[in-house]
């Protein structure tokens, strides 16, 4: 049983009243696409593209956060400009901020924001000024917790409720990932 099982998409958004923000709208739309389209990969990539724009990010990826918080293994990524988009098998080290990630994984919070300095060892894997991590509720055995990583240049912070909407999108992605693995 998941936190998001049975939650209608509109419960996380004021979309019907025009009060929602672009990040929440992108995440809820992405969750609906992943839930209802036959091609989960296409739906997930489209959602990543929308999230990239809404967040003003350089790169957005869905993947799996290892239980220790030391590595993030990408599955799908969307990049601004001429970067590669689509399936990814990159394994990124979080060793430079592993303590913060471990503390975050021990809480019930969906989002973690990490500042990354150019002098930091983390800069090699995460070339950005600010990293946003959002976790889902599903853990896939042998892979870790479903998570999203967004590399930002100028952090504005997430609007209220956007982290929960992204977690809903991650839940739908993880659920479809598990379904496809069983086939």
PDB file of C-alpha atoms in Angstrom:
ATOM      1  CA  UNK A   1       0.000   0.000   0.000  1.00  0.00           C
ATOM      2  CA  UNK A   2       1.318   3.381  -0.968  1.00  0.00           C
ATOM      3  CA  UNK A   3       0.716   6.884   0.237  1.00  0.00           C
ATOM      4  CA  UNK A   4      -0.644   7.708  -3.221  1.00  0.00           C
ATOM      5  CA  UNK A   5      -2.882   4.706  -3.895  1.00  0.00           C
ATOM      6  CA  UNK A   6      -6.373   5.977  -4.532  1.00  0.00           C
ATOM      7  CA  UNK A   7      -5.409   9.672  -4.428  1.00  0.00           C
ATOM      8  CA  UNK A   8      -7.148  11.552  -7.242  1.00  0.00           C
ATOM      9  CA  UNK A   9      -4.781  13.789  -9.190  1.00  0.00           C
ATOM     10  CA  UNK A  10      -6.924  16.855  -8.471  1.00  0.00           C
ATOM     11  CA  UNK A  11      -6.445  16.423  -4.725  1.00  0.00           C
ATOM     12  CA  UNK A  12      -2.886  17.742  -5.043  1.00  0.00           C
ATOM     13  CA  UNK A  13      -3.686  20.658  -7.300  1.00  0.00           C
ATOM     14  CA  UNK A  14      -6.040  23.579  -7.568  1.00  0.00           C
ATOM     15  CA  UNK A  15      -5.938  23.201 -11.355  1.00  0.00           C
ATOM     16  CA  UNK A  16      -9.693  23.523 -11.675  1.00  0.00           C
ATOM     17  CA  UNK A  17      -9.488  26.969 -10.066  1.00  0.00           C
ATOM     18  CA  UNK A  18      -6.361  28.084 -11.906  1.00  0.00           C
ATOM     19  CA  UNK A  19      -4.335  28.382  -8.685  1.00  0.00           C
ATOM     20  CA  UNK A  20      -1.632  25.795  -9.320  1.00  0.00           C
ATOM     21  CA  UNK A  21       2.007  26.416 -10.205  1.00  0.00           C
ATOM     22  CA  UNK A  22       3.811  25.118 -13.338  1.00  0.00           C
ATOM     23  CA  UNK A  23       5.890  22.531 -11.416  1.00  0.00           C
ATOM     24  CA  UNK A  24       2.840  20.958  -9.774  1.00  0.00           C
ATOM     25  CA  UNK A  25       0.955  20.995 -13.067  1.00  0.00           C
ATOM     26  CA  UNK A  26       3.864  19.346 -14.908  1.00  0.00           C
ATOM     27  CA  UNK A  27       4.179  16.651 -12.241  1.00  0.00           C
ATOM     28  CA  UNK A  28       0.461  15.874 -12.081  1.00  0.00           C
ATOM     29  CA  UNK A  29       0.199  15.822 -15.871  1.00  0.00           C
ATOM     30  CA  UNK A  30       3.235  13.518 -15.970  1.00  0.00           C
ATOM     31  CA  UNK A  31       1.680  11.183 -13.408  1.00  0.00           C
ATOM     32  CA  UNK A  32      -1.534  11.009 -15.450  1.00  0.00           C
ATOM     33  CA  UNK A  33       0.400  10.318 -18.652  1.00  0.00           C
ATOM     34  CA  UNK A  34       2.456   7.545 -17.053  1.00  0.00           C
ATOM     35  CA  UNK A  35      -0.643   6.013 -15.483  1.00  0.00           C
ATOM     36  CA  UNK A  36      -2.778   6.026 -18.628  1.00  0.00           C
ATOM     37  CA  UNK A  37      -0.562   5.826 -21.718  1.00  0.00           C
ATOM     38  CA  UNK A  38       0.526   2.427 -22.977  1.00  0.00           C
ATOM     39  CA  UNK A  39       4.066   3.640 -23.641  1.00  0.00           C
ATOM     40  CA  UNK A  40       5.355   4.440 -20.139  1.00  0.00           C
ATOM     41  CA  UNK A  41       8.799   5.393 -21.466  1.00  0.00           C
ATOM     42  CA  UNK A  42       7.346   8.032 -23.802  1.00  0.00           C
ATOM     43  CA  UNK A  43       5.050   9.329 -21.055  1.00  0.00           C
ATOM     44  CA  UNK A  44       7.926   9.557 -18.573  1.00  0.00           C
ATOM     45  CA  UNK A  45      10.191  11.394 -21.014  1.00  0.00           C
ATOM     46  CA  UNK A  46       7.449  13.861 -21.855  1.00  0.00           C
ATOM     47  CA  UNK A  47       6.886  14.476 -18.143  1.00  0.00           C
ATOM     48  CA  UNK A  48      10.612  15.019 -17.632  1.00  0.00           C
ATOM     49  CA  UNK A  49      10.651  17.581 -20.446  1.00  0.00           C
ATOM     50  CA  UNK A  50       7.760  19.459 -18.821  1.00  0.00           C
ATOM     51  CA  UNK A  51       9.433  19.337 -15.406  1.00  0.00           C
ATOM     52  CA  UNK A  52      12.725  20.575 -16.866  1.00  0.00           C
ATOM     53  CA  UNK A  53      10.958  23.649 -18.224  1.00  0.00           C
ATOM     54  CA  UNK A  54       8.828  24.252 -15.125  1.00  0.00           C
ATOM     55  CA  UNK A  55      11.824  23.982 -12.789  1.00  0.00           C
ATOM     56  CA  UNK A  56      14.133  25.974 -15.057  1.00  0.00           C
ATOM     57  CA  UNK A  57      16.581  23.076 -14.747  1.00  0.00           C
ATOM     58  CA  UNK A  58      19.638  22.180 -16.812  1.00  0.00           C
ATOM     59  CA  UNK A  59      19.009  18.439 -16.453  1.00  0.00           C
ATOM     60  CA  UNK A  60      16.292  16.283 -14.898  1.00  0.00           C
ATOM     61  CA  UNK A  61      16.551  12.533 -14.355  1.00  0.00           C
ATOM     62  CA  UNK A  62      14.472   9.738 -12.896  1.00  0.00           C
ATOM     63  CA  UNK A  63      16.357   6.930 -11.279  1.00  0.00           C
ATOM     64  CA  UNK A  64      16.987   5.045  -8.093  1.00  0.00           C
ATOM     65  CA  UNK A  65      18.643   6.294  -4.922  1.00  0.00           C
ATOM     66  CA  UNK A  66      20.670   3.616  -3.179  1.00  0.00           C
ATOM     67  CA  UNK A  67      19.539   2.957   0.393  1.00  0.00           C
ATOM     68  CA  UNK A  68      22.827   4.315   1.766  1.00  0.00           C
ATOM     69  CA  UNK A  69      22.327   7.571  -0.138  1.00  0.00           C
ATOM     70  CA  UNK A  70      25.761   7.293  -1.731  1.00  0.00           C
ATOM     71  CA  UNK A  71      24.707   6.732  -5.350  1.00  0.00           C
ATOM     72  CA  UNK A  72      21.938   7.741  -7.709  1.00  0.00           C
ATOM     73  CA  UNK A  73      21.451   5.471 -10.738  1.00  0.00           C
ATOM     74  CA  UNK A  74      19.688   7.208 -13.616  1.00  0.00           C
ATOM     75  CA  UNK A  75      17.115   5.460 -15.796  1.00  0.00           C
ATOM     76  CA  UNK A  76      15.733   8.305 -17.905  1.00  0.00           C
ATOM     77  CA  UNK A  77      17.035  11.839 -18.349  1.00  0.00           C
ATOM     78  CA  UNK A  78      16.032  15.045 -20.106  1.00  0.00           C
ATOM     79  CA  UNK A  79      18.620  17.756 -20.736  1.00  0.00           C
ATOM     80  CA  UNK A  80      18.337  21.319 -21.947  1.00  0.00           C
ATOM     81  CA  UNK A  81      20.185  22.412 -25.063  1.00  0.00           C
ATOM     82  CA  UNK A  82      21.957  19.758 -27.089  1.00  0.00           C
ATOM     83  CA  UNK A  83      22.517  17.232 -24.303  1.00  0.00           C
ATOM     84  CA  UNK A  84      21.479  13.612 -24.593  1.00  0.00           C
ATOM     85  CA  UNK A  85      17.925  12.780 -23.632  1.00  0.00           C
ATOM     86  CA  UNK A  86      16.314   9.402 -23.098  1.00  0.00           C
ATOM     87  CA  UNK A  87      17.542   6.255 -21.451  1.00  0.00           C
ATOM     88  CA  UNK A  88      20.527   6.619 -19.180  1.00  0.00           C
ATOM     89  CA  UNK A  89      22.665   4.177 -17.260  1.00  0.00           C
ATOM     90  CA  UNK A  90      24.751   6.779 -15.419  1.00  0.00           C
ATOM     91  CA  UNK A  91      25.637   6.057 -11.824  1.00  0.00           C
ATOM     92  CA  UNK A  92      26.297   9.309  -9.982  1.00  0.00           C
ATOM     93  CA  UNK A  93      28.115   9.592  -6.682  1.00  0.00           C
ATOM     94  CA  UNK A  94      26.451  11.428  -3.827  1.00  0.00           C
ATOM     95  CA  UNK A  95      29.457  10.892  -1.544  1.00  0.00           C
ATOM     96  CA  UNK A  96      30.071  14.648  -1.256  1.00  0.00           C
ATOM     97  CA  UNK A  97      26.704  15.103   0.443  1.00  0.00           C
ATOM     98  CA  UNK A  98      25.858  11.526   1.514  1.00  0.00           C
ATOM     99  CA  UNK A  99      25.218  12.535   5.142  1.00  0.00           C
ATOM    100  CA  UNK A 100      22.544  15.021   4.045  1.00  0.00           C
ATOM    101  CA  UNK A 101      20.983  12.386   1.771  1.00  0.00           C
ATOM    102  CA  UNK A 102      20.991   9.752   4.532  1.00  0.00           C
ATOM    103  CA  UNK A 103      19.356  12.189   6.953  1.00  0.00           C
ATOM    104  CA  UNK A 104      16.763  13.073   4.307  1.00  0.00           C
ATOM    105  CA  UNK A 105      15.992   9.419   3.534  1.00  0.00           C
ATOM    106  CA  UNK A 106      15.359   8.856   7.248  1.00  0.00           C
ATOM    107  CA  UNK A 107      12.663  11.574   7.284  1.00  0.00           C
ATOM    108  CA  UNK A 108       9.251  11.734   5.678  1.00  0.00           C
ATOM    109  CA  UNK A 109      10.159  14.754   3.558  1.00  0.00           C
ATOM    110  CA  UNK A 110       9.835  14.386  -0.203  1.00  0.00           C
ATOM    111  CA  UNK A 111      12.435  16.945  -1.299  1.00  0.00           C
ATOM    112  CA  UNK A 112      16.051  17.754  -0.483  1.00  0.00           C
ATOM    113  CA  UNK A 113      17.928  20.742  -1.860  1.00  0.00           C
ATOM    114  CA  UNK A 114      21.732  20.604  -1.936  1.00  0.00           C
ATOM    115  CA  UNK A 115      24.075  23.474  -2.793  1.00  0.00           C
ATOM    116  CA  UNK A 116      27.085  22.306  -4.782  1.00  0.00           C
ATOM    117  CA  UNK A 117      30.224  24.402  -4.872  1.00  0.00           C
ATOM    118  CA  UNK A 118      32.543  24.371  -7.880  1.00  0.00           C
ATOM    119  CA  UNK A 119      35.355  23.313  -5.545  1.00  0.00           C
ATOM    120  CA  UNK A 120      33.319  20.358  -4.251  1.00  0.00           C
ATOM    121  CA  UNK A 121      34.142  16.776  -5.205  1.00  0.00           C
ATOM    122  CA  UNK A 122      30.439  16.410  -6.092  1.00  0.00           C
ATOM    123  CA  UNK A 123      30.846  18.937  -8.945  1.00  0.00           C
ATOM    124  CA  UNK A 124      32.326  16.226 -11.202  1.00  0.00           C
ATOM    125  CA  UNK A 125      29.126  14.161 -11.129  1.00  0.00           C
ATOM    126  CA  UNK A 126      26.694  17.002 -10.507  1.00  0.00           C
ATOM    127  CA  UNK A 127      27.884  20.071 -12.483  1.00  0.00           C
ATOM    128  CA  UNK A 128      25.329  22.526 -11.150  1.00  0.00           C
ATOM    129  CA  UNK A 129      24.983  25.156  -8.467  1.00  0.00           C
ATOM    130  CA  UNK A 130      21.990  23.550  -6.828  1.00  0.00           C
ATOM    131  CA  UNK A 131      20.673  19.991  -6.825  1.00  0.00           C
ATOM    132  CA  UNK A 132      17.062  19.151  -6.110  1.00  0.00           C
ATOM    133  CA  UNK A 133      16.299  15.569  -5.105  1.00  0.00           C
ATOM    134  CA  UNK A 134      12.727  14.349  -4.749  1.00  0.00           C
ATOM    135  CA  UNK A 135      11.952  10.850  -3.601  1.00  0.00           C
ATOM    136  CA  UNK A 136       9.041   8.616  -4.304  1.00  0.00           C
ATOM    137  CA  UNK A 137       7.529   6.108  -1.937  1.00  0.00           C
ATOM    138  CA  UNK A 138       8.401   2.931  -3.859  1.00  0.00           C
ATOM    139  CA  UNK A 139      11.542   0.934  -3.275  1.00  0.00           C
ATOM    140  CA  UNK A 140      12.542  -1.494  -6.018  1.00  0.00           C
ATOM    141  CA  UNK A 141      14.477  -4.443  -4.684  1.00  0.00           C
ATOM    142  CA  UNK A 142      18.030  -4.432  -5.968  1.00  0.00           C
ATOM    143  CA  UNK A 143      17.759  -0.883  -7.352  1.00  0.00           C
ATOM    144  CA  UNK A 144      16.724   1.412  -4.517  1.00  0.00           C
ATOM    145  CA  UNK A 145      14.136   4.126  -3.947  1.00  0.00           C
ATOM    146  CA  UNK A 146      12.595   5.809  -6.986  1.00  0.00           C
ATOM    147  CA  UNK A 147      13.820   9.410  -7.087  1.00  0.00           C
ATOM    148  CA  UNK A 148      14.159  12.457  -9.295  1.00  0.00           C
ATOM    149  CA  UNK A 149      17.278  14.614  -9.541  1.00  0.00           C
ATOM    150  CA  UNK A 150      17.111  18.113 -11.036  1.00  0.00           C
ATOM    151  CA  UNK A 151      20.290  20.087 -11.671  1.00  0.00           C
ATOM    152  CA  UNK A 152      19.515  23.780 -11.242  1.00  0.00           C
ATOM    153  CA  UNK A 153      21.543  26.910 -11.926  1.00  0.00           C
ATOM    154  CA  UNK A 154      19.418  29.357  -9.957  1.00  0.00           C
ATOM    155  CA  UNK A 155      17.281  27.782  -7.258  1.00  0.00           C
ATOM    156  CA  UNK A 156      13.941  29.397  -6.596  1.00  0.00           C
ATOM    157  CA  UNK A 157      12.725  26.691  -4.228  1.00  0.00           C
ATOM    158  CA  UNK A 158       9.756  24.473  -4.890  1.00  0.00           C
ATOM    159  CA  UNK A 159       6.283  25.965  -4.653  1.00  0.00           C
ATOM    160  CA  UNK A 160       4.171  24.543  -1.839  1.00  0.00           C
ATOM    161  CA  UNK A 161       2.884  21.069  -2.655  1.00  0.00           C
ATOM    162  CA  UNK A 162       5.084  20.644  -5.726  1.00  0.00           C
ATOM    163  CA  UNK A 163       7.278  18.093  -3.939  1.00  0.00           C
ATOM    164  CA  UNK A 164       4.219  15.961  -3.207  1.00  0.00           C
ATOM    165  CA  UNK A 165       3.076  16.232  -6.839  1.00  0.00           C
ATOM    166  CA  UNK A 166       6.521  15.137  -8.065  1.00  0.00           C
ATOM    167  CA  UNK A 167       6.404  12.240  -5.590  1.00  0.00           C
ATOM    168  CA  UNK A 168       3.049  11.230  -7.123  1.00  0.00           C
ATOM    169  CA  UNK A 169       4.664  11.243 -10.579  1.00  0.00           C
ATOM    170  CA  UNK A 170       7.529   9.114  -9.208  1.00  0.00           C
ATOM    171  CA  UNK A 171       5.021   6.707  -7.684  1.00  0.00           C
ATOM    172  CA  UNK A 172       3.353   6.188 -11.057  1.00  0.00           C
ATOM    173  CA  UNK A 173       6.733   5.772 -12.759  1.00  0.00           C
ATOM    174  CA  UNK A 174       7.850   3.225 -10.144  1.00  0.00           C
ATOM    175  CA  UNK A 175       4.576   1.328 -10.363  1.00  0.00           C
ATOM    176  CA  UNK A 176       4.892   1.033 -14.156  1.00  0.00           C
ATOM    177  CA  UNK A 177       8.577   0.109 -13.829  1.00  0.00           C
ATOM    178  CA  UNK A 178       7.621  -2.765 -11.509  1.00  0.00           C
ATOM    179  CA  UNK A 179       4.832  -3.891 -13.849  1.00  0.00           C
ATOM    180  CA  UNK A 180       7.198  -3.991 -16.819  1.00  0.00           C
ATOM    181  CA  UNK A 181       9.828  -5.885 -14.818  1.00  0.00           C
ATOM    182  CA  UNK A 182       7.265  -8.619 -14.027  1.00  0.00           C
ATOM    183  CA  UNK A 183       6.374  -9.118 -17.711  1.00  0.00           C
TER     184      UNK A 183
END
